[in-house]
Short mmCIF file of N, CA and C in Angstrom, two decimals:
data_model
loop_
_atom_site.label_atom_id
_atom_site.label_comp_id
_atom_site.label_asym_id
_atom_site.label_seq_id
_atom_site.Cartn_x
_atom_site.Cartn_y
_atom_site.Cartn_z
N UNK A 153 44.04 119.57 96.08
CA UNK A 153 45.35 119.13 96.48
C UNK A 153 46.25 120.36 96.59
N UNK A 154 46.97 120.32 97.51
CA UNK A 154 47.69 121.42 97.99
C UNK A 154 49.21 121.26 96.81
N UNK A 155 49.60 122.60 96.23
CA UNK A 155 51.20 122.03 95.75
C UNK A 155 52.10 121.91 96.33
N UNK A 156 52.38 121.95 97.77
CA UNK A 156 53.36 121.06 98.74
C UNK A 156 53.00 119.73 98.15
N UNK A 157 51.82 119.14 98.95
CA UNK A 157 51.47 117.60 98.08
C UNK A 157 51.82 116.91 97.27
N UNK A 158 51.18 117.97 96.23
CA UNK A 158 51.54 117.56 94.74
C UNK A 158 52.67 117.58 94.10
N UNK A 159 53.90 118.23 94.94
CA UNK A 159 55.09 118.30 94.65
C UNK A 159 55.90 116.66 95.41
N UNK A 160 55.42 116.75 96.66
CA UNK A 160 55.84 115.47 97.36
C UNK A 160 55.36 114.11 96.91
N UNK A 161 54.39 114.29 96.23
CA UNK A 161 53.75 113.28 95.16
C UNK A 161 54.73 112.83 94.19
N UNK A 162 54.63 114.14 93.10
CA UNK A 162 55.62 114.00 92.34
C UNK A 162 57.08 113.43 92.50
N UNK A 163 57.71 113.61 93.56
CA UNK A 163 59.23 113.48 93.88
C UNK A 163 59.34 111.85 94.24
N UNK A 164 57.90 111.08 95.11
CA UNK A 164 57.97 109.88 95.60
C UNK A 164 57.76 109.09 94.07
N UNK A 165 57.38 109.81 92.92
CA UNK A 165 56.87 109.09 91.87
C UNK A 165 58.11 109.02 90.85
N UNK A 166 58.77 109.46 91.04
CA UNK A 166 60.19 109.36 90.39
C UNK A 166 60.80 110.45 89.70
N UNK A 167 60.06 111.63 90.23
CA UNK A 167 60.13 113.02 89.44
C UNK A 167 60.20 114.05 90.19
N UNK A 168 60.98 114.94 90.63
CA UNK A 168 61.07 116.26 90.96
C UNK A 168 60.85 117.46 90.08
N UNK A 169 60.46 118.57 90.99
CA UNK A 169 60.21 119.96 90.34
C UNK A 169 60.44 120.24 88.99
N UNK A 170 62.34 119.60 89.05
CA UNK A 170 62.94 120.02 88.17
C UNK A 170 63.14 118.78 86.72
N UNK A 171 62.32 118.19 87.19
CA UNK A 171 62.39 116.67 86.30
C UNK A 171 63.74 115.93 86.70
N UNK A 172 64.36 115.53 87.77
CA UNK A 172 65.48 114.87 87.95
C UNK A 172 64.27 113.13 88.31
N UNK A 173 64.79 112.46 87.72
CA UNK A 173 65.09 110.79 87.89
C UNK A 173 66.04 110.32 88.42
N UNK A 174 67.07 110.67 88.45
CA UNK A 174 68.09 109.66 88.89
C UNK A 174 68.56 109.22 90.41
N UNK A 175 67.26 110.45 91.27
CA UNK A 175 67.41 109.91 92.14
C UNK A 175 66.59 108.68 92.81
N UNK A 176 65.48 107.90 91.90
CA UNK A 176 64.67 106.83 92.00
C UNK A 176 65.69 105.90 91.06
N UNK A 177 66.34 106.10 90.61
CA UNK A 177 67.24 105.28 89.23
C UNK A 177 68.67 104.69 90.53
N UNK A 178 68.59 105.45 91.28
CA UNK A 178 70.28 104.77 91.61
C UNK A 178 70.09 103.69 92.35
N UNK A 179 68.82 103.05 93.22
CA UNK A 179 69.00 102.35 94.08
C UNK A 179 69.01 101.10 93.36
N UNK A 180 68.17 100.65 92.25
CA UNK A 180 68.26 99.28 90.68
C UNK A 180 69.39 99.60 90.67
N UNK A 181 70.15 100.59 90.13
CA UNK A 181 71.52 100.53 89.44
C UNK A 181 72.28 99.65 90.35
N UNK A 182 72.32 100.24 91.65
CA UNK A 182 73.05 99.75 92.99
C UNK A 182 73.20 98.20 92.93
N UNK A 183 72.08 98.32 93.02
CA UNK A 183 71.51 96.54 93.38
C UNK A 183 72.12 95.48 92.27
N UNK A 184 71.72 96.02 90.77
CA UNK A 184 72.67 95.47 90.02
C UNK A 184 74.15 95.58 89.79
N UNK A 185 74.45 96.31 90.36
CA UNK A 185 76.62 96.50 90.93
C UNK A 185 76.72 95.54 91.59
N UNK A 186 76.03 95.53 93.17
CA UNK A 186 76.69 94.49 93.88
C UNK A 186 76.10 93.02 93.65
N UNK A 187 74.86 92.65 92.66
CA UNK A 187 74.62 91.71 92.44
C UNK A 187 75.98 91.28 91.32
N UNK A 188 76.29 91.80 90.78
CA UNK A 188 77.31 91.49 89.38
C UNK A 188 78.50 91.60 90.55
N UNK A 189 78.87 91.92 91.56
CA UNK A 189 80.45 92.09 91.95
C UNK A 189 79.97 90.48 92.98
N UNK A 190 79.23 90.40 93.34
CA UNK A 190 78.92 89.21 94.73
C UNK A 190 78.80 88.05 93.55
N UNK A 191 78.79 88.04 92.09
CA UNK A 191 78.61 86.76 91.16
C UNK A 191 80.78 86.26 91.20
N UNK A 192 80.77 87.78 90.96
CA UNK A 192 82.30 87.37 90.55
C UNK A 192 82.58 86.92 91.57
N UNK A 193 82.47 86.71 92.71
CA UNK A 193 83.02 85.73 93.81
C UNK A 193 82.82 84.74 94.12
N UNK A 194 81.51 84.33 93.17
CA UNK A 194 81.25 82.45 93.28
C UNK A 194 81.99 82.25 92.34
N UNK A 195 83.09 82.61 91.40
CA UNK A 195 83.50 82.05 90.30
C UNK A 195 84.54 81.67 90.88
N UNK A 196 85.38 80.17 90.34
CA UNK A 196 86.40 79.52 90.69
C UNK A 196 87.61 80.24 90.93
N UNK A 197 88.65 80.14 91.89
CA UNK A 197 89.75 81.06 91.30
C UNK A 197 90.33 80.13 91.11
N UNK A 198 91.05 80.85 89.87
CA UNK A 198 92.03 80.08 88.38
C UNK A 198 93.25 80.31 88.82
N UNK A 199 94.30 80.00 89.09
CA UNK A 199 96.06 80.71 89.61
C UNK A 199 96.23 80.33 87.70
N UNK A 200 97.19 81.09 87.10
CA UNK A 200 97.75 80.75 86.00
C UNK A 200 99.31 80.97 85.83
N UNK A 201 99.43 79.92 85.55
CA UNK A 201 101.36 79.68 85.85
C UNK A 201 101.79 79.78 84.43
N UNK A 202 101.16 79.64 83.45
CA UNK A 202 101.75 79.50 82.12
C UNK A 202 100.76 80.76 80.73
N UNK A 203 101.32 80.53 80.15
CA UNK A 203 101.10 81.26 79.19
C UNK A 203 101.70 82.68 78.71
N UNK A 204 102.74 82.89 79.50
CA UNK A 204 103.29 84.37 78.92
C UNK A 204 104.23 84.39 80.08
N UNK A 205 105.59 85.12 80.24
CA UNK A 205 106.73 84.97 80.72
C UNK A 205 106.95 86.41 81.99
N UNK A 206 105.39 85.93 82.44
CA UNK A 206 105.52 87.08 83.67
C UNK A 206 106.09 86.45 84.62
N UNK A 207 106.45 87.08 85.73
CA UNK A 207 106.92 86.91 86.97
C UNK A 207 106.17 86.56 88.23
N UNK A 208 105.86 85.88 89.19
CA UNK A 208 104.82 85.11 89.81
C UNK A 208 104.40 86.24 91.02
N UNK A 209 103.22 86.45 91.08
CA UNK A 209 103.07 87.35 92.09
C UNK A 209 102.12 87.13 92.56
N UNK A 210 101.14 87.60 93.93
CA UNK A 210 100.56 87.42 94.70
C UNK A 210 99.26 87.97 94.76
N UNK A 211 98.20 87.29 94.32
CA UNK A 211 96.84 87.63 94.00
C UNK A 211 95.50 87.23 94.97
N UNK A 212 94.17 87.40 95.33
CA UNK A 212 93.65 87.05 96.17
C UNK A 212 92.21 86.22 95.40
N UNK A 213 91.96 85.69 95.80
CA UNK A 213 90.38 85.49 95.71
C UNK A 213 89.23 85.18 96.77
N UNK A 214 88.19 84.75 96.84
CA UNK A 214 87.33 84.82 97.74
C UNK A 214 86.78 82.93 97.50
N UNK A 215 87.22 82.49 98.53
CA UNK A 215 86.77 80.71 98.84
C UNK A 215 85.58 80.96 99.38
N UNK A 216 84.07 80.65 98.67
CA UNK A 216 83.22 81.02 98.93
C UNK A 216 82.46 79.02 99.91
N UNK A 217 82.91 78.70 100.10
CA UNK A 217 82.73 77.56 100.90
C UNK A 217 83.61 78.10 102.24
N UNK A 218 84.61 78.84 102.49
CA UNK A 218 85.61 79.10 103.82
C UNK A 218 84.97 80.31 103.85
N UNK A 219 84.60 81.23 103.11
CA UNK A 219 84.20 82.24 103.23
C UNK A 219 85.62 83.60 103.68
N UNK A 220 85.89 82.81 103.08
CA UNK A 220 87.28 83.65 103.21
C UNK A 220 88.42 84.48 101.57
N UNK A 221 89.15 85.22 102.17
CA UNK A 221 90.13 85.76 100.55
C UNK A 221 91.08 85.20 100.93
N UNK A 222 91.46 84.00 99.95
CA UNK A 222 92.86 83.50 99.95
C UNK A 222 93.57 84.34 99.28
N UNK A 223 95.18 83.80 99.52
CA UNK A 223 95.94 84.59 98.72
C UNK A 223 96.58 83.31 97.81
N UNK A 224 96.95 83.63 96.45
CA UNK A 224 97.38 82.55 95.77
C UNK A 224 98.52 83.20 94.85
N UNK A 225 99.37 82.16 94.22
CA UNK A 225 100.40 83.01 93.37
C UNK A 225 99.72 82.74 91.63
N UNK A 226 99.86 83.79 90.85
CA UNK A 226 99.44 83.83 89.53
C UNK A 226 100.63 84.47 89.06
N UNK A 227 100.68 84.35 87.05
CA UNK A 227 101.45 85.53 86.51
C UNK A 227 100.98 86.59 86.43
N UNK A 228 102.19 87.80 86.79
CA UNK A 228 101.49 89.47 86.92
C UNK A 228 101.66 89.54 85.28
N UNK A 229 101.35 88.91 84.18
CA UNK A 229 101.10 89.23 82.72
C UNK A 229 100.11 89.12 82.43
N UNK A 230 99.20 88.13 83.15
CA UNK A 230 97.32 87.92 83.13
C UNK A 230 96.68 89.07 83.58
N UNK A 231 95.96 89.54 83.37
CA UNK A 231 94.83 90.92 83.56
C UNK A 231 94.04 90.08 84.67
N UNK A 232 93.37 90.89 85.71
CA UNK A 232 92.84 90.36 86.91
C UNK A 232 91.11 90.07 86.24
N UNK A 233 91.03 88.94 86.12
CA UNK A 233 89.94 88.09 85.59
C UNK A 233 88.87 87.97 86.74
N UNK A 234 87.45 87.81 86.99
CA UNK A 234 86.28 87.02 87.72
C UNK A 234 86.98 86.92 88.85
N UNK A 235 87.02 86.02 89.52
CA UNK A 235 87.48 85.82 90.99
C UNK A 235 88.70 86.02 91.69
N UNK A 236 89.27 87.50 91.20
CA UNK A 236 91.07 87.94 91.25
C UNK A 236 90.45 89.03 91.93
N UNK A 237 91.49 89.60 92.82
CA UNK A 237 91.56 90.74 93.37
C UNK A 237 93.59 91.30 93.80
N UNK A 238 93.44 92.39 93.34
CA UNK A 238 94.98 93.21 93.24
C UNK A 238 95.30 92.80 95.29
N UNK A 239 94.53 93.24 96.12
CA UNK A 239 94.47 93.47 97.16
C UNK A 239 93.44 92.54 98.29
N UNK A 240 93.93 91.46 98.91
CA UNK A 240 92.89 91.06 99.92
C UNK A 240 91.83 91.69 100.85
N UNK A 241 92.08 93.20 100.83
CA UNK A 241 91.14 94.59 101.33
C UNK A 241 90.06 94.40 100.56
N UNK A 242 90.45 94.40 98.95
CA UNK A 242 89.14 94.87 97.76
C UNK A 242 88.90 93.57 97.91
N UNK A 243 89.55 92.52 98.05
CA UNK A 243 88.57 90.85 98.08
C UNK A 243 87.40 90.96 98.98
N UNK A 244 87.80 91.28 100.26
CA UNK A 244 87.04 91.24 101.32
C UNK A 244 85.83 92.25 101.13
N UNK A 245 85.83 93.40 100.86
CA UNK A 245 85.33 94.50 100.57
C UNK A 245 84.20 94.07 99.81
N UNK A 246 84.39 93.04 98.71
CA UNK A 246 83.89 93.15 97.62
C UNK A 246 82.94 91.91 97.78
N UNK A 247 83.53 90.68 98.56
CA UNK A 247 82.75 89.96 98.69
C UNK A 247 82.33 89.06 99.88
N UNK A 248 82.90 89.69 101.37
CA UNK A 248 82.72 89.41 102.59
C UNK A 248 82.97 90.91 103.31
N UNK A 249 82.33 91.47 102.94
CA UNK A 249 81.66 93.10 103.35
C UNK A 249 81.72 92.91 105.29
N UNK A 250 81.09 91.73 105.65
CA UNK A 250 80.56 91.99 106.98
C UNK A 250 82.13 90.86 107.66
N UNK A 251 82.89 90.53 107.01
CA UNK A 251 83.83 89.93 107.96
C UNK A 251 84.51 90.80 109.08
N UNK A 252 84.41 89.88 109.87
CA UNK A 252 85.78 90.50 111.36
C UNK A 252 86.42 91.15 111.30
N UNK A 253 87.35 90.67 110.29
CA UNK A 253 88.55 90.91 109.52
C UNK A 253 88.67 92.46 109.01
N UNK A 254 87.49 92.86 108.67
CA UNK A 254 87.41 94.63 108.42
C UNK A 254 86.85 95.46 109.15
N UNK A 255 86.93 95.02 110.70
CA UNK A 255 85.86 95.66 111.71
C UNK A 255 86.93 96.15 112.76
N UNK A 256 87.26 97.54 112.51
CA UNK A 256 88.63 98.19 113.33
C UNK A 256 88.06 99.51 113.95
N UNK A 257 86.17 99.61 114.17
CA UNK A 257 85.68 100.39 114.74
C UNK A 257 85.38 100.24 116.52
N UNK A 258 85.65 99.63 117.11
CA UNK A 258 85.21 99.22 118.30
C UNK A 258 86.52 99.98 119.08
N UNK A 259 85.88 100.20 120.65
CA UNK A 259 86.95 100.55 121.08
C UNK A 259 86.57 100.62 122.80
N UNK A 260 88.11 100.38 123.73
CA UNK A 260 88.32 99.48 125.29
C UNK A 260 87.90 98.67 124.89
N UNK A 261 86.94 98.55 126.53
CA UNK A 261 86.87 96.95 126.89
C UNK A 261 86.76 96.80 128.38
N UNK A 262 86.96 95.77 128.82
CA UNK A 262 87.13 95.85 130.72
C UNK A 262 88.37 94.56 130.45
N UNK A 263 89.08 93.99 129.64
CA UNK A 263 90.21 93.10 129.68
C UNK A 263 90.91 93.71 129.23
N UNK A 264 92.21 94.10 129.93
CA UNK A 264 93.67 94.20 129.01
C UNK A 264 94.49 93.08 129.34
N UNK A 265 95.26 93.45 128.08
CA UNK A 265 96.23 92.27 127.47
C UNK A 265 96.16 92.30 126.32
N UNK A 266 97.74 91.56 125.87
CA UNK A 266 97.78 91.18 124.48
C UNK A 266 96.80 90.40 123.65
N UNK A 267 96.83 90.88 122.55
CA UNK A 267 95.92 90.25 121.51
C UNK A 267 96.55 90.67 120.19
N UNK A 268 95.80 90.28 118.88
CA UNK A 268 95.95 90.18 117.66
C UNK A 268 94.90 91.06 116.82
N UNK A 269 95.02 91.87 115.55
CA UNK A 269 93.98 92.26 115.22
C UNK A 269 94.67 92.27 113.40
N UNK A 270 94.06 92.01 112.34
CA UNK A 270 94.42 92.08 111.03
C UNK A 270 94.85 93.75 110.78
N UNK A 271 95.66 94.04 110.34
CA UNK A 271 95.75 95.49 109.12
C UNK A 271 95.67 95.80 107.99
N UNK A 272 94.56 95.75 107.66
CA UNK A 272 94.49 95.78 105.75
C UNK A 272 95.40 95.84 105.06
N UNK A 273 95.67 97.37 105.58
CA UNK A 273 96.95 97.60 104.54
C UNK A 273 98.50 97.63 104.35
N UNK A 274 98.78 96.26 105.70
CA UNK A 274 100.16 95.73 105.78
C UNK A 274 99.41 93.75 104.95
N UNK A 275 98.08 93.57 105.11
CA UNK A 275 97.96 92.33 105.02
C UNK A 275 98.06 91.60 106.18
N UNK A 276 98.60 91.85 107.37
CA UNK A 276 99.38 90.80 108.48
C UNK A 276 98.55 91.34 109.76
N UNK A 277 98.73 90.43 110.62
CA UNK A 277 98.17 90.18 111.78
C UNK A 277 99.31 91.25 112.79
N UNK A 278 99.00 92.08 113.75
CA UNK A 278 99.60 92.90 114.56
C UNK A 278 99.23 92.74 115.67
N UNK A 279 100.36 92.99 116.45
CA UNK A 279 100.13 92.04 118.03
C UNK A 279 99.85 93.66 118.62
N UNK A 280 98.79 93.82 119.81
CA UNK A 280 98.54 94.53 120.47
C UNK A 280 98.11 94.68 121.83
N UNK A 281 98.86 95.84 122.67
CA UNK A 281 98.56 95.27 123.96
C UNK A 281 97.57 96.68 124.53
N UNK A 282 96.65 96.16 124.88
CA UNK A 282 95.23 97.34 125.10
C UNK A 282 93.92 96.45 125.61
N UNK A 283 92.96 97.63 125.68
CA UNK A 283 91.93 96.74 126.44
C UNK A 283 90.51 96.34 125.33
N UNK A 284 90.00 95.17 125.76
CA UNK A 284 88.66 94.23 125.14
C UNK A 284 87.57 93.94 125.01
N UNK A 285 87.23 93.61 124.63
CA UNK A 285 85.89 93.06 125.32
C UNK A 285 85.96 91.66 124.99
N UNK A 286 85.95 90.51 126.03
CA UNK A 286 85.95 89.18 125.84
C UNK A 286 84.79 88.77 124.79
N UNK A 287 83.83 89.31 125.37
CA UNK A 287 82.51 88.53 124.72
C UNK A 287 82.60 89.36 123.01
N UNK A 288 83.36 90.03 122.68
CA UNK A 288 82.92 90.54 121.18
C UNK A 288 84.31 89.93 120.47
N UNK A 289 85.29 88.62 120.99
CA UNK A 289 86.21 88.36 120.13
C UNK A 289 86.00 87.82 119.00
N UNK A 290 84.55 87.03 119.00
CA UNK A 290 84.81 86.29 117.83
C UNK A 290 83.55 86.69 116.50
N UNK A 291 83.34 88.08 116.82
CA UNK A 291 83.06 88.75 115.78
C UNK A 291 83.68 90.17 115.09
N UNK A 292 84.78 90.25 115.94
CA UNK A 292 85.58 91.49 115.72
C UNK A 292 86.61 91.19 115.66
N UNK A 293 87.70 92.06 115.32
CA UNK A 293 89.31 92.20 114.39
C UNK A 293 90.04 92.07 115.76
N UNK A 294 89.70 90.87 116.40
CA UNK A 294 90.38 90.78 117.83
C UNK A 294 90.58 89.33 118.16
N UNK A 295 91.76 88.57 117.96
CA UNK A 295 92.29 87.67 118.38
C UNK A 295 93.22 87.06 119.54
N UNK A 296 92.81 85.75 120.06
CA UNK A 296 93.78 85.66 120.96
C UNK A 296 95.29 85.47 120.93
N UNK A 297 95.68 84.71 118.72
CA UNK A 297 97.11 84.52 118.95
C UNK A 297 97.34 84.86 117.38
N UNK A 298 98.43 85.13 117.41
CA UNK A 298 98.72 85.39 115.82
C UNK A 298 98.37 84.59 114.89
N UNK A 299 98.33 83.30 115.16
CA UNK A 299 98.36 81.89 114.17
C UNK A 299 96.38 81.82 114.27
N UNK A 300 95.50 82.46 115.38
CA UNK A 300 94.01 82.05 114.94
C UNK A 300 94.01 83.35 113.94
N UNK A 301 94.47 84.66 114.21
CA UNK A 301 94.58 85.89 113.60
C UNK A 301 94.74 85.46 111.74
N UNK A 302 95.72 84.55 111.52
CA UNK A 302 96.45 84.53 110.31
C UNK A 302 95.25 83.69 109.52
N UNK A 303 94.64 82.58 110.28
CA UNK A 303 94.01 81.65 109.89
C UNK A 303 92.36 82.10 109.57
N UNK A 304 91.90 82.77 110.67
CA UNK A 304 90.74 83.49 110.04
C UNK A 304 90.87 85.05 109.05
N UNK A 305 92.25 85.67 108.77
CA UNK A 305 92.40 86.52 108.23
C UNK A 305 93.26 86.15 106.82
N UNK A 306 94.14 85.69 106.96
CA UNK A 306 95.54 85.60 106.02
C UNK A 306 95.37 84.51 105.23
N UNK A 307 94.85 83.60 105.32
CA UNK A 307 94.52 82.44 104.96
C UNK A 307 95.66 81.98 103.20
N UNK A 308 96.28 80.89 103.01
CA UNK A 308 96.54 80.58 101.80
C UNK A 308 95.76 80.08 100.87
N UNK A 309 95.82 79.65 99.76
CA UNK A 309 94.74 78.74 98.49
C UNK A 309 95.10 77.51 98.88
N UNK A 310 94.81 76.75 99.21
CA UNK A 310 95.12 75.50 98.80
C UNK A 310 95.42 74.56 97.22
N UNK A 311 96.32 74.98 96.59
CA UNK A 311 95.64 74.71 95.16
C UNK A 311 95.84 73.33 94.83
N UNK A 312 96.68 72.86 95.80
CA UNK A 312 96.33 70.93 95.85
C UNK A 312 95.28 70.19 96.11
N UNK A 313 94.73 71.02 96.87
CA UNK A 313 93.33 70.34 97.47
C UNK A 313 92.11 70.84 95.96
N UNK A 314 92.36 71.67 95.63
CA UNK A 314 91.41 72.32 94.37
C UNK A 314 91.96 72.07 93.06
N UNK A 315 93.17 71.51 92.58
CA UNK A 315 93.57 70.99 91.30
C UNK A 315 93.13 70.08 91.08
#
């Protein structure tokens, strides 16, 4: 056996030259991150109105039947618990990775005209006038009106329908 080989042996076996592991170690680790972050998003989201004399503020979670991050009001005195997120970006991020809604890589088109596209980091739907592609609207950050924009992006909790 040649020691090129036996070195490339070694490295596929979980061991380099220098004895490093961790590069056969990170891809389990991985797997168990996003398995533990994709659990916290089947968990119910809780809004909590009582228990301590915070001020009501605006929190997200992930409706895993809509497949969507609502936004709901909680107290900012509760610590962000299981199915909470500070930001509807890290909701989405965290547990609808492949939505529309975060897909602001594409670019023309052969249609111009107004349309709609989400902004993470205003939260809101932004009207834009530029060019499309018809056939990629309804998998990309490209809407025909503010109100389908708000509804597949912005979405509220319903917490009447879930109380």
């Amino acid at each position: 056996m040649t020691p090129l080989l036996f070195l490339q042996l070694l490295y596929l076996a979980g061991s380099s030259f220098y004895g490093d592991t961790n590069l056969v170690m990170a891809a389990p680790q991985q797997k168990s991150l996003a398995k533990k972050a994709t659990s916290r998003c089947h968990q119910p989201i809780q809004r909590r109105l009582t228990g301590c004399t915070g001020v009501p503020e605006f929190r997200y979670g992930f409706n895993k039947t809509a497949k969507r991050c609502v936004d709901y009001e909680t107290l900012d005195c509760h610590d962000l618990t299981g199915n909470e997120f500070e930001t509807r970006e890290e909701c989405l991020q965290t547990c609808h990775v492949n939505s529309p809604c975060l897909k602001n890589d594409w670019a023309g088109g052969d249609t111009y005209g107004k349309w709609y596209r989400y902004d993470s980091e205003t939260d809101s739907c932004e009207e834009e006038h530029s060019y499309y592609i018809k056939s990629e609207l309804s998998r990309l950050n490209i809407f025909k009106s503010a109100r389908q924009c708000r509804k597949k992006c912005t979405p509220t909790y319903d917490h009447l329908h879930h109380e």
